[in-house]
Short mmCIF file of C-alpha atoms and ligand atoms in Angstrom, two decimals:
data_model
loop_
_atom_site.label_atom_id
_atom_site.label_comp_id
_atom_site.label_asym_id
_atom_site.label_seq_id
_atom_site.Cartn_x
_atom_site.Cartn_y
_atom_site.Cartn_z
CA UNK W 1 0.01 -0.05 0.00
CA UNK W 2 1.19 3.46 -0.81
CA UNK W 3 0.69 6.82 0.94
CA UNK W 4 0.90 10.31 -0.54
CA UNK W 5 0.70 13.53 1.55
CA UNK W 6 0.47 16.90 -0.23
CA UNK W 7 -0.50 20.45 0.62
CA UNK W 8 -1.86 23.17 -1.62
CA UNK W 9 -3.39 26.56 -1.75
CA UNK W 10 -7.02 27.21 -2.65
CA UNK W 11 -7.22 29.59 -5.74
CA UNK W 12 -10.34 31.22 -4.21
CA UNK W 13 -11.96 30.79 -0.93
CA UNK W 14 -14.16 27.79 -1.23
CA UNK W 15 -17.77 28.11 0.11
CA UNK W 16 -19.13 25.36 2.38
CA UNK W 17 -21.37 24.14 -0.33
CA UNK W 18 -18.55 23.86 -2.83
CA UNK W 19 -16.65 21.85 -0.19
CA UNK W 20 -19.63 19.59 0.38
CA UNK W 21 -19.78 18.96 -3.41
CA UNK W 22 -16.03 18.29 -3.56
CA UNK W 23 -16.19 15.88 -0.67
CA UNK W 24 -19.17 13.93 -2.16
CA UNK W 25 -17.37 13.57 -5.35
CA UNK W 26 -14.15 12.51 -3.74
CA UNK W 27 -15.90 10.00 -1.49
CA UNK W 28 -17.79 8.49 -4.45
CA UNK W 29 -14.51 8.20 -6.50
CA UNK W 30 -12.37 7.10 -3.67
CA UNK W 31 -14.75 4.32 -2.75
CA UNK W 32 -14.74 2.96 -6.16
CA UNK W 33 -10.91 3.21 -6.31
CA UNK W 34 -10.36 1.65 -2.83
CA UNK W 35 -8.67 4.79 -1.54
CA UNK W 36 -9.00 6.18 2.06
CA UNK W 37 -7.69 9.39 3.57
CA UNK W 38 -8.31 12.84 5.18
CA UNK W 39 -8.56 16.31 3.80
CA UNK W 40 -7.94 19.37 5.95
CA UNK W 41 -8.85 22.85 4.83
CA UNK W 42 -7.86 25.98 6.73
CA UNK W 43 -7.10 29.58 5.83
CA UNK W 44 -7.25 28.65 2.07
CA UNK W 45 -4.86 25.83 2.54
CA UNK W 46 -5.40 22.12 2.00
CA UNK W 47 -3.50 19.21 3.59
CA UNK W 48 -4.51 15.85 2.20
CA UNK W 49 -3.43 12.19 2.94
CA UNK W 50 -4.41 9.53 0.53
CA UNK W 51 -3.76 5.77 1.00
CA UNK W 52 -4.32 3.02 -1.46
CA UNK W 53 -2.80 0.85 -4.13
CA UNK W 54 -0.45 2.48 -6.49
CA UNK W 55 -2.37 2.62 -9.76
CA UNK W 56 -5.56 4.11 -8.41
CA UNK W 57 -3.67 6.45 -6.15
CA UNK W 58 -1.62 7.74 -9.09
CA UNK W 59 -4.63 8.35 -11.41
CA UNK W 60 -6.41 10.11 -8.60
CA UNK W 61 -3.53 12.36 -7.83
CA UNK W 62 -3.13 13.14 -11.44
CA UNK W 63 -6.79 14.43 -11.45
CA UNK W 64 -6.19 16.35 -8.20
CA UNK W 65 -2.99 17.98 -9.68
CA UNK W 66 -4.97 19.29 -12.62
CA UNK W 67 -7.69 20.76 -10.50
CA UNK W 68 -8.03 24.61 -10.87
CA UNK W 69 -9.53 24.89 -7.53
CA UNK W 70 -6.07 24.87 -5.92
CA UNK W 71 -2.53 25.70 -6.89
CA UNK W 72 1.07 25.45 -5.60
CA UNK W 73 0.76 21.67 -4.82
CA UNK W 74 3.72 20.29 -2.81
CA UNK W 75 3.97 16.60 -2.54
CA UNK W 76 5.30 16.19 0.97
CA UNK W 77 5.65 12.50 1.17
CA UNK W 78 5.12 9.38 -1.13
CA UNK W 79 5.91 6.19 0.66
CA UNK W 80 5.04 2.51 1.04
CA UNK W 81 3.10 1.85 4.15
CA UNK W 82 1.73 -1.24 5.85
CA UNK W 83 -1.68 0.10 6.55
CA UNK W 84 -3.99 3.09 6.06
CA UNK W 85 -4.10 6.09 8.46
CA UNK W 86 -7.89 6.53 8.17
CA UNK W 87 -9.22 3.10 7.13
CA UNK W 88 -12.76 3.98 7.64
CA UNK W 89 -12.82 7.28 5.79
CA UNK W 90 -13.14 7.41 1.94
CA UNK W 91 -12.21 11.13 2.59
CA UNK W 92 -12.42 12.46 6.20
CA UNK W 93 -12.72 16.08 6.31
CA UNK W 94 -12.05 19.07 8.66
CA UNK W 95 -12.64 22.71 8.04
CA UNK W 96 -11.28 24.80 10.87
CA UNK W 97 -13.32 27.92 10.20
CA UNK W 98 -16.74 26.39 9.83
CA UNK W 99 -18.83 24.01 12.00
CA UNK W 100 -21.89 23.57 9.64
CA UNK W 101 -20.47 20.54 8.01
CA UNK W 102 -20.49 18.29 10.98
CA UNK W 103 -24.23 17.57 10.50
CA UNK W 104 -23.45 16.49 6.85
CA UNK W 105 -20.60 14.01 7.45
CA UNK W 106 -19.91 11.52 10.20
CA UNK W 107 -16.21 11.83 9.63
CA UNK W 108 -16.27 15.44 10.53
CA UNK W 109 -14.35 16.45 13.77
CA UNK W 110 -14.18 19.92 15.30
CA UNK W 111 -10.74 21.09 14.55
CA UNK W 112 -10.32 23.64 17.40
CA UNK W 113 -8.17 21.17 19.39
CA UNK W 114 -5.77 20.55 16.43
CA UNK W 115 -2.82 22.65 15.37
CA UNK W 116 -3.35 25.00 12.41
CA UNK W 117 -2.80 23.24 9.13
CA UNK W 118 -1.10 25.62 6.83
CA UNK W 119 1.48 24.80 4.02
CA UNK W 120 3.67 27.70 5.42
CA UNK W 121 3.90 25.79 8.69
CA UNK W 122 4.65 22.48 7.07
CA UNK W 123 8.24 22.58 6.33
CA UNK W 124 8.77 18.88 5.54
CA UNK W 125 7.01 15.61 5.16
CA UNK W 126 7.85 14.50 8.63
CA UNK W 127 5.76 17.32 10.19
CA UNK W 128 2.85 16.51 8.05
CA UNK W 129 3.00 12.80 8.72
CA UNK W 130 3.31 13.40 12.49
CA UNK W 131 0.36 15.81 12.38
CA UNK W 132 -1.84 13.52 10.46
CA UNK W 133 -0.84 10.57 12.76
CA UNK W 134 -1.71 12.49 15.74
CA UNK W 135 -4.96 13.52 14.18
CA UNK W 136 -5.89 10.00 13.29
CA UNK W 137 -5.23 8.99 16.92
CA UNK W 138 -7.33 11.88 18.29
CA UNK W 139 -10.07 11.15 16.00
CA UNK W 140 -10.27 7.50 16.87
CA UNK W 141 -10.16 8.13 20.48
P1 LIG D 1 -15.85 15.13 -13.29
O1 LIG D 1 -16.91 14.42 -13.99
O2 LIG D 1 -14.73 15.69 -14.02
O3 LIG D 1 -16.52 16.34 -12.46
C1 LIG D 1 -17.57 16.03 -11.43
C2 LIG D 1 -18.00 17.45 -10.87
O4 LIG D 1 -16.96 18.15 -10.24
C3 LIG D 1 -18.57 18.24 -11.92
O5 LIG D 1 -19.98 18.64 -11.47
C4 LIG D 1 -17.72 19.35 -12.17
O6 LIG D 1 -18.56 20.61 -12.30
C5 LIG D 1 -17.00 19.55 -10.86
N1 LIG D 1 -15.66 20.01 -11.06
C6 LIG D 1 -14.60 19.30 -11.64
N2 LIG D 1 -13.55 20.14 -11.63
C7 LIG D 1 -13.92 21.35 -11.17
C8 LIG D 1 -13.19 22.54 -10.93
N3 LIG D 1 -11.92 22.69 -11.29
N4 LIG D 1 -13.77 23.55 -10.38
C9 LIG D 1 -15.21 23.51 -10.04
N5 LIG D 1 -15.91 22.33 -10.22
C10 LIG D 1 -15.24 21.23 -10.76
N6 LIG D 1 -10.92 13.67 -6.33
C11 LIG D 1 -10.99 12.35 -6.00
O7 LIG D 1 -11.43 11.54 -6.61
N7 LIG D 1 -10.46 12.03 -4.71
C12 LIG D 1 -9.94 12.92 -3.89
O8 LIG D 1 -9.43 12.47 -2.74
C13 LIG D 1 -9.92 14.33 -4.22
N8 LIG D 1 -9.38 15.16 -3.38
C14 LIG D 1 -9.39 16.54 -3.82
C15 LIG D 1 -8.77 17.45 -2.89
C16 LIG D 1 -8.68 18.73 -3.31
C17 LIG D 1 -8.03 19.79 -2.39
C18 LIG D 1 -9.27 19.17 -4.58
C19 LIG D 1 -9.22 20.59 -4.96
C20 LIG D 1 -9.78 18.21 -5.39
C21 LIG D 1 -10.00 16.86 -5.04
N9 LIG D 1 -10.54 16.02 -5.76
C22 LIG D 1 -10.50 14.64 -5.49
C23 LIG D 1 -11.11 16.30 -7.04
C24 LIG D 1 -10.43 16.14 -8.26
O9 LIG D 1 -9.48 17.20 -8.48
C25 LIG D 1 -11.34 16.00 -9.41
O10 LIG D 1 -12.05 17.14 -9.73
C26 LIG D 1 -12.14 14.84 -9.38
O11 LIG D 1 -11.52 13.61 -9.08
C27 LIG D 1 -12.77 14.67 -10.94
O12 LIG D 1 -13.56 13.48 -10.74
P2 LIG D 1 -14.49 13.00 -12.00
O13 LIG D 1 -13.60 12.83 -13.25
O14 LIG D 1 -15.22 11.81 -11.58
O15 LIG D 1 -15.50 14.11 -12.05
#
């Protein structure tokens, strides 16, 4: 199994409705492709982890790379892993500035207790990996 972690910057501030649409589409696609993961959105920055088999992961990431809703994608990590970080989530989601979405999605977790996720703060893959691992533990417990 392979894991990629990337961060990016939203080209425009994305409305809650647009985020819901993006999540629905991602979850439908990821379920079909056998992928799981987590998307964090804060202050117009995305941080996403995606786990799955190499071929579906690559084709999904290629679509994500081409998406005009974000830019400045930085691949922070691309590694072989033994198991997924978020096995139950076709795409978990957290938006630090908005609490309306929690009624829409069971994987939503209020983010106030987690550190701010912003590409400017994430200087290397190790930090992102640690952040997401902590997030997975907190979300599970
Ligand atoms: P399409 O049939 O191409 O499009 C489906 C719908 O999406 C259409 O209604 C279309 O209007 C809308 N849409 C597509 N592109 C845009 C755009 N640039 N701006 C506005 N609306 C648009 N996809 C995944 O499959 N899995 C993921 O985990 C995933 N994570 C993402 C994370 C981020 C931060 C972003 C920005 C996008 C992510 N996407 C993800 C979406 C991905 O970039 C593609 O848009 C999507 O995979 C296309 O799927 P499709 O070919 O099935 O849909």
